[in-house]
Amino acid sequence: MKNYIIRRLLQIIPVFLGILLILFVIIDHAPGSITSTMVNPKMTAEMKAALQEKLDPDLPIYVKFFNWIGEALKGNLGYSYKQYKPVIQVIGENIGCTFALSLSALIISMLIGIPCGIISATKQYSALDNFLTVFCLIGLALPTFFFGLLLLKVFAVDLGWFPVFGLVDSTRHFSSGFAKVMNEAYHLVLPAIVLGLAQTASFMRYTRSSMLEVIRSDYIRTARAKGLSEKVVIYKHAFRNAMIPIVTLLGFQIPGLISGAVMTETIFSLPGVGKISVDCVTNRDYPLLLGINAILSIVTLLSTLVADLLYAAVDPRIKYE
């Protein structure tokens, strides 16, 4: 196992460098310039050109790329021109909200999607199966921004059950850290439901398809012939063997949740990495945008490694030598 992890980590390095190179080239060729969003009537064209040369010197792209890599190895991902802070500091201040939102959405999607998939598979072609299938299709087809605005309109504006925007009530004084955390969790209810809906549908479909394939196997019929209860047959024998496709999906869902938080955080005005990514594009804050995408890239690569390691935990027949 140890050798396998080391080998996979070594394989990740060139892949990560390749992703960074592609991101760097795309961002370097992005339209507009850093100074184009700096509105100062006193700045002359010469002053803007000098500032542009200082912030983004006219060097060959491979030179700028290797300079950025050298600084990144020292923990310096650049400087945000709009936040007036180092990129690593801006990401550190906002990653907590995105992590909490993504984790909440993942828990919601798994707690709802996997049991619904099992029930749908064990009651194939029943009315309940048809209802859950329709619910799944709605979750996959419903746009995130529309569903988010709909929940805001109904539960925040009309009923007033949840706050409309933000992560915490700035006008309240919290007597303890626990009270503040609970207030933040209260603000994350609607965003987590919005972000987790599509993932719920995906988990349900994968679970249903995998379970249908497993419960038709010979060893499932043998287990039933031995007199085992249906609960033991389904949850102890069938579900465990059906988990490999679900683990594969989990490896892709983790980075998908973080990138999917861009729209959700923008709708609910949450101070997370997703929202500042949109602000980066609007303000042409390219160093911060590059740093955020670099973090997302390494999260994606590590998620695939975690999924591979979970295969061995799910299926003892899988060995990593």
Tab-separated table of C-alpha atoms in Angstrom:
chain	number	residue	atom	x	y	z
A	1	MET	CA	0.000	0.000	0.000
A	2	LYS	CA	2.769	2.422	0.943
A	3	ASN	CA	4.644	1.818	-2.302
A	4	TYR	CA	1.452	2.250	-4.286
A	5	ILE	CA	0.695	5.613	-2.630
A	6	ILE	CA	4.243	6.847	-3.279
A	7	ARG	CA	4.043	5.724	-6.905
A	8	ARG	CA	0.687	7.454	-7.421
A	9	LEU	CA	1.935	10.669	-5.817
A	10	LEU	CA	4.924	10.659	-8.148
A	11	GLN	CA	2.559	10.194	-11.096
A	12	ILE	CA	0.456	13.130	-9.919
A	13	ILE	CA	3.396	15.564	-10.105
A	14	PRO	CA	3.807	15.672	-13.937
A	15	VAL	CA	0.036	15.653	-14.413
A	16	PHE	CA	-0.307	18.592	-12.030
A	17	LEU	CA	2.466	20.504	-13.808
A	18	GLY	CA	0.738	19.891	-17.125
A	19	ILE	CA	-2.553	21.207	-15.757
A	20	LEU	CA	-0.798	24.275	-14.374
A	21	LEU	CA	0.823	24.939	-17.742
A	22	ILE	CA	-2.532	24.779	-19.531
A	23	LEU	CA	-4.131	27.065	-16.927
A	24	PHE	CA	-1.218	29.488	-17.156
A	25	VAL	CA	-1.422	29.686	-20.957
A	26	ILE	CA	-5.211	30.199	-20.916
A	27	ILE	CA	-5.071	32.912	-18.275
A	28	ASP	CA	-2.079	34.607	-19.921
A	29	HIS	CA	-4.031	34.845	-23.193
A	30	ALA	CA	-7.240	36.000	-21.531
A	31	PRO	CA	-8.681	39.204	-23.050
A	32	GLY	CA	-8.190	42.519	-21.310
A	33	SER	CA	-5.488	43.578	-18.912
A	34	ILE	CA	-5.059	44.075	-15.197
A	35	THR	CA	-5.051	47.873	-15.514
A	36	SER	CA	-8.268	47.967	-17.563
A	37	THR	CA	-10.372	47.625	-14.398
A	38	MET	CA	-8.389	50.206	-12.446
A	39	VAL	CA	-10.511	53.313	-12.823
A	40	ASN	CA	-8.466	56.390	-11.952
A	41	PRO	CA	-9.103	59.552	-13.974
A	42	LYS	CA	-5.686	60.923	-13.021
A	43	MET	CA	-3.807	58.017	-14.618
A	44	THR	CA	-2.352	58.762	-18.012
A	45	ALA	CA	-1.768	56.177	-20.717
A	46	GLU	CA	1.952	56.178	-19.893
A	47	MET	CA	1.224	55.547	-16.215
A	48	LYS	CA	-1.080	52.640	-17.090
A	49	ALA	CA	1.561	51.164	-19.403
A	50	ALA	CA	4.193	51.412	-16.680
A	51	LEU	CA	1.846	49.805	-14.151
A	52	GLN	CA	0.985	47.045	-16.611
A	53	GLU	CA	4.681	46.344	-17.163
A	54	LYS	CA	5.266	46.202	-13.418
A	55	LEU	CA	2.348	43.892	-12.677
A	56	ASP	CA	2.630	41.751	-15.806
A	57	PRO	CA	6.069	42.181	-17.423
A	58	ASP	CA	6.423	41.461	-21.132
A	59	LEU	CA	8.422	38.256	-20.821
A	60	PRO	CA	8.210	34.966	-22.769
A	61	ILE	CA	5.423	32.831	-21.368
A	62	TYR	CA	7.726	29.968	-20.426
A	63	VAL	CA	9.852	32.361	-18.378
A	64	LYS	CA	6.801	33.674	-16.527
A	65	PHE	CA	5.566	30.118	-15.968
A	66	PHE	CA	8.819	28.881	-14.440
A	67	ASN	CA	9.080	32.039	-12.349
A	68	TRP	CA	5.580	31.360	-11.010
A	69	ILE	CA	6.423	27.711	-10.292
A	70	GLY	CA	9.570	28.763	-8.432
A	71	GLU	CA	7.603	31.167	-6.242
A	72	ALA	CA	4.792	28.625	-5.730
A	73	LEU	CA	7.292	26.109	-4.355
A	74	LYS	CA	8.143	28.717	-1.729
A	75	GLY	CA	4.451	29.070	-0.808
A	76	ASN	CA	3.955	32.274	-2.803
A	77	LEU	CA	1.072	32.013	-5.299
A	78	GLY	CA	1.188	35.689	-6.192
A	79	TYR	CA	-0.584	38.833	-5.068
A	80	SER	CA	-4.256	39.697	-5.526
A	81	TYR	CA	-4.582	43.096	-7.170
A	82	LYS	CA	-8.154	43.600	-6.006
A	83	GLN	CA	-7.991	42.061	-2.543
A	84	TYR	CA	-4.606	43.710	-1.840
A	85	LYS	CA	-3.446	40.539	-0.140
A	86	PRO	CA	-1.297	37.518	-1.009
A	87	VAL	CA	-3.250	34.917	-2.974
A	88	ILE	CA	-2.600	32.179	-0.415
A	89	GLN	CA	-4.034	34.434	2.315
A	90	VAL	CA	-7.184	35.206	0.329
A	91	ILE	CA	-7.768	31.499	-0.372
A	92	GLY	CA	-7.137	30.616	3.271
A	93	GLU	CA	-9.691	33.174	4.446
A	94	ASN	CA	-12.413	31.894	2.099
A	95	ILE	CA	-11.793	28.145	1.738
A	96	GLY	CA	-13.514	27.363	5.048
A	97	CYS	CA	-16.944	28.437	3.800
A	98	THR	CA	-16.564	26.465	0.573
A	99	PHE	CA	-15.365	23.388	2.456
A	100	ALA	CA	-18.288	23.545	4.899
A	101	LEU	CA	-20.791	24.010	2.062
A	102	SER	CA	-19.331	21.193	-0.051
A	103	LEU	CA	-19.131	18.787	2.897
A	104	SER	CA	-22.728	19.543	3.902
A	105	ALA	CA	-23.945	19.025	0.337
A	106	LEU	CA	-22.000	15.746	0.071
A	107	ILE	CA	-23.482	14.411	3.308
A	108	ILE	CA	-27.006	15.382	2.215
A	109	SER	CA	-26.580	13.790	-1.211
A	110	MET	CA	-25.216	10.518	0.193
A	111	LEU	CA	-27.730	10.217	3.034
A	112	ILE	CA	-30.622	10.695	0.606
A	113	GLY	CA	-29.290	9.379	-2.701
A	114	ILE	CA	-27.822	6.034	-1.624
A	115	PRO	CA	-30.842	4.784	0.432
A	116	CYS	CA	-33.203	5.948	-2.325
A	117	GLY	CA	-31.114	4.065	-4.872
A	118	ILE	CA	-31.262	0.883	-2.804
A	119	ILE	CA	-35.025	1.166	-2.313
A	120	SER	CA	-35.536	1.908	-6.003
A	121	ALA	CA	-33.506	-1.160	-7.005
A	122	THR	CA	-35.227	-3.543	-4.590
A	123	LYS	CA	-38.658	-2.315	-5.719
A	124	GLN	CA	-37.936	-2.130	-9.428
A	125	TYR	CA	-40.798	-0.895	-11.666
A	126	SER	CA	-43.007	-0.163	-8.668
A	127	ALA	CA	-44.796	3.148	-8.114
A	128	LEU	CA	-42.125	4.128	-5.593
A	129	ASP	CA	-39.384	3.333	-8.097
A	130	ASN	CA	-41.086	5.475	-10.736
A	131	PHE	CA	-41.511	8.350	-8.279
A	132	LEU	CA	-37.858	8.246	-7.240
A	133	THR	CA	-36.763	8.054	-10.881
A	134	VAL	CA	-38.789	11.157	-11.727
A	135	PHE	CA	-37.341	12.922	-8.672
A	136	CYS	CA	-33.861	11.948	-9.858
A	137	LEU	CA	-34.453	13.289	-13.360
A	138	ILE	CA	-35.766	16.565	-11.947
A	139	GLY	CA	-32.650	16.892	-9.801
A	140	LEU	CA	-30.393	16.319	-12.802
A	141	ALA	CA	-32.287	18.646	-15.123
A	142	LEU	CA	-33.093	21.528	-12.774
A	143	PRO	CA	-30.558	24.364	-13.180
A	144	THR	CA	-28.752	25.270	-9.980
A	145	PHE	CA	-29.318	28.995	-10.301
A	146	PHE	CA	-33.059	28.559	-10.878
A	147	PHE	CA	-33.495	26.141	-7.979
A	148	GLY	CA	-31.478	28.397	-5.700
A	149	LEU	CA	-33.524	31.465	-6.571
A	150	LEU	CA	-36.729	29.448	-6.137
A	151	LEU	CA	-35.761	28.350	-2.627
A	152	LEU	CA	-34.763	31.915	-1.767
A	153	LYS	CA	-38.117	33.221	-2.954
A	154	VAL	CA	-40.202	30.641	-1.076
A	155	PHE	CA	-38.318	29.918	2.141
A	156	ALA	CA	-36.353	33.134	2.677
A	157	VAL	CA	-38.508	35.918	1.229
A	158	ASP	CA	-42.088	34.612	1.464
A	159	LEU	CA	-41.929	32.410	4.569
A	160	GLY	CA	-38.929	34.031	6.236
A	161	TRP	CA	-37.660	30.722	7.604
A	162	PHE	CA	-34.072	31.225	6.454
A	163	PRO	CA	-31.789	34.219	5.863
A	164	VAL	CA	-31.535	35.560	2.347
A	165	PHE	CA	-27.813	36.241	1.984
A	166	GLY	CA	-24.507	35.867	3.755
A	167	LEU	CA	-22.907	33.346	6.083
A	168	VAL	CA	-23.551	34.986	9.446
A	169	ASP	CA	-25.765	37.698	10.939
A	170	SER	CA	-23.390	40.649	11.176
A	171	THR	CA	-25.786	42.569	13.460
A	172	ARG	CA	-25.871	39.844	16.129
A	173	HIS	CA	-23.481	39.422	19.017
A	174	PHE	CA	-22.666	35.784	19.721
A	175	SER	CA	-22.054	34.753	23.296
A	176	SER	CA	-19.865	31.802	22.292
A	177	GLY	CA	-18.118	30.238	19.321
A	178	PHE	CA	-20.688	27.447	19.277
A	179	ALA	CA	-23.522	29.967	18.822
A	180	LYS	CA	-21.691	31.480	15.860
A	181	VAL	CA	-21.097	28.070	14.291
A	182	MET	CA	-24.782	27.197	14.656
A	183	ASN	CA	-25.733	30.501	13.029
A	184	GLU	CA	-23.407	29.755	10.127
A	185	ALA	CA	-24.896	26.262	9.792
A	186	TYR	CA	-28.365	27.845	9.718
A	187	HIS	CA	-27.252	30.067	6.833
A	188	LEU	CA	-25.880	27.052	4.940
A	189	VAL	CA	-29.103	25.005	4.952
A	190	LEU	CA	-30.541	26.352	1.691
A	191	PRO	CA	-27.198	26.506	-0.185
A	192	ALA	CA	-26.344	22.937	0.854
A	193	ILE	CA	-29.727	21.677	-0.377
A	194	VAL	CA	-29.257	23.450	-3.710
A	195	LEU	CA	-25.722	22.156	-4.218
A	196	GLY	CA	-26.563	18.646	-3.030
A	197	LEU	CA	-29.666	18.101	-5.184
A	198	ALA	CA	-27.871	17.176	-8.416
A	199	GLN	CA	-25.390	15.020	-6.495
A	200	THR	CA	-28.306	13.286	-4.756
A	201	ALA	CA	-29.712	12.319	-8.139
A	202	SER	CA	-26.321	11.046	-9.310
A	203	PHE	CA	-25.789	8.904	-6.215
A	204	MET	CA	-29.284	7.483	-6.562
A	205	ARG	CA	-28.846	6.505	-10.224
A	206	TYR	CA	-25.423	4.938	-9.672
A	207	THR	CA	-26.634	3.040	-6.599
A	208	ARG	CA	-29.747	1.795	-8.360
A	209	SER	CA	-27.855	0.586	-11.445
A	210	SER	CA	-25.155	-1.115	-9.395
A	211	MET	CA	-27.642	-2.759	-7.034
A	212	LEU	CA	-29.756	-4.089	-9.909
A	213	GLU	CA	-26.687	-5.769	-11.358
A	214	VAL	CA	-25.625	-7.296	-8.039
A	215	ILE	CA	-28.988	-8.584	-6.766
A	216	ARG	CA	-29.358	-10.706	-9.926
A	217	SER	CA	-26.106	-12.549	-9.140
A	218	ASP	CA	-26.015	-16.228	-8.238
A	219	TYR	CA	-24.552	-15.672	-4.761
A	220	ILE	CA	-27.495	-13.410	-3.854
A	221	ARG	CA	-29.927	-16.143	-4.805
A	222	THR	CA	-27.818	-18.588	-2.767
A	223	ALA	CA	-27.932	-16.292	0.253
A	224	ARG	CA	-31.704	-16.112	0.018
A	225	ALA	CA	-31.917	-19.899	-0.404
A	226	LYS	CA	-29.980	-20.309	2.855
A	227	GLY	CA	-32.786	-18.522	4.653
A	228	LEU	CA	-31.042	-15.203	5.334
A	229	SER	CA	-33.343	-12.266	5.920
A	230	GLU	CA	-33.873	-9.851	3.061
A	231	LYS	CA	-32.294	-7.055	5.095
A	232	VAL	CA	-29.081	-9.059	5.562
A	233	VAL	CA	-29.026	-10.077	1.903
A	234	ILE	CA	-29.465	-6.515	0.642
A	235	TYR	CA	-27.336	-4.511	3.049
A	236	LYS	CA	-24.607	-6.984	4.027
A	237	HIS	CA	-24.073	-8.908	0.794
A	238	ALA	CA	-25.476	-6.957	-2.128
A	239	PHE	CA	-24.761	-3.361	-1.114
A	240	ARG	CA	-21.126	-3.948	-0.203
A	241	ASN	CA	-20.412	-5.441	-3.617
A	242	ALA	CA	-22.295	-2.602	-5.280
A	243	MET	CA	-20.192	0.100	-3.626
A	244	ILE	CA	-17.299	0.221	-6.104
A	245	PRO	CA	-19.162	2.354	-8.695
A	246	ILE	CA	-20.372	4.566	-5.836
A	247	VAL	CA	-16.798	5.049	-4.611
A	248	THR	CA	-15.785	5.965	-8.165
A	249	LEU	CA	-18.550	8.547	-8.272
A	250	LEU	CA	-17.465	9.883	-4.879
A	251	GLY	CA	-13.974	10.537	-6.226
A	252	PHE	CA	-15.412	12.771	-8.939
A	253	GLN	CA	-18.089	14.371	-6.778
A	254	ILE	CA	-15.687	15.948	-4.286
A	255	PRO	CA	-14.025	18.329	-6.774
A	256	GLY	CA	-17.361	18.703	-8.559
A	257	LEU	CA	-18.942	20.013	-5.374
A	258	ILE	CA	-16.190	22.595	-4.911
A	259	SER	CA	-16.434	23.824	-8.495
A	260	GLY	CA	-20.233	23.689	-8.313
A	261	ALA	CA	-20.101	26.024	-5.330
A	262	VAL	CA	-19.282	28.871	-7.736
A	263	MET	CA	-22.917	29.352	-8.747
A	264	THR	CA	-24.351	28.530	-5.321
A	265	GLU	CA	-22.085	30.915	-3.437
A	266	THR	CA	-22.813	33.668	-5.942
A	267	ILE	CA	-26.578	33.272	-5.557
A	268	PHE	CA	-26.463	33.234	-1.749
A	269	SER	CA	-23.585	35.756	-1.456
A	270	LEU	CA	-21.458	33.391	0.595
A	271	PRO	CA	-17.844	34.425	1.255
A	272	GLY	CA	-16.284	31.353	-0.315
A	273	VAL	CA	-13.776	30.458	-3.001
A	274	GLY	CA	-16.558	30.075	-5.573
A	275	LYS	CA	-17.775	33.637	-5.216
A	276	ILE	CA	-14.327	35.188	-5.300
A	277	SER	CA	-13.617	33.148	-8.460
A	278	VAL	CA	-16.445	35.000	-10.185
A	279	ASP	CA	-15.092	38.278	-8.825
A	280	CYS	CA	-11.639	37.379	-10.185
A	281	VAL	CA	-13.008	36.978	-13.703
A	282	THR	CA	-14.959	40.240	-13.472
A	283	ASN	CA	-12.015	42.196	-12.076
A	284	ARG	CA	-9.370	40.375	-14.148
A	285	ASP	CA	-7.555	39.423	-10.960
A	286	TYR	CA	-5.619	36.715	-12.789
A	287	PRO	CA	-3.064	35.788	-10.076
A	288	LEU	CA	-5.879	34.965	-7.665
A	289	LEU	CA	-7.801	33.091	-10.370
A	290	LEU	CA	-4.710	31.017	-11.202
A	291	GLY	CA	-4.133	30.225	-7.534
A	292	ILE	CA	-7.721	29.097	-7.004
A	293	ASN	CA	-7.652	26.833	-10.053
A	294	ALA	CA	-4.325	25.378	-8.948
A	295	ILE	CA	-5.855	24.440	-5.587
A	296	LEU	CA	-8.897	22.893	-7.302
A	297	SER	CA	-6.637	20.896	-9.596
A	298	ILE	CA	-4.679	19.312	-6.765
A	299	VAL	CA	-7.935	18.561	-4.914
A	300	THR	CA	-9.217	16.754	-8.020
A	301	LEU	CA	-6.057	14.687	-8.380
A	302	LEU	CA	-5.980	13.751	-4.712
A	303	SER	CA	-9.677	12.827	-4.809
A	304	THR	CA	-8.994	10.213	-7.474
A	305	LEU	CA	-6.199	8.800	-5.304
A	306	VAL	CA	-8.517	8.622	-2.278
A	307	ALA	CA	-11.147	6.839	-4.399
A	308	ASP	CA	-8.567	4.252	-5.499
A	309	LEU	CA	-7.563	3.619	-1.894
A	310	LEU	CA	-11.190	3.231	-0.846
A	311	TYR	CA	-11.590	0.403	-3.364
A	312	ALA	CA	-9.439	-1.825	-1.148
A	313	ALA	CA	-11.546	-0.977	1.897
A	314	VAL	CA	-14.760	-1.793	0.040
A	315	ASP	CA	-13.557	-4.923	-1.764
A	316	PRO	CA	-10.947	-7.049	0.081
A	317	ARG	CA	-10.107	-8.789	-3.206
A	318	ILE	CA	-8.402	-5.597	-4.403
A	319	LYS	CA	-4.790	-5.475	-3.297
A	320	TYR	CA	-2.226	-2.729	-3.886
A	321	GLU	CA	1.236	-4.224	-3.876
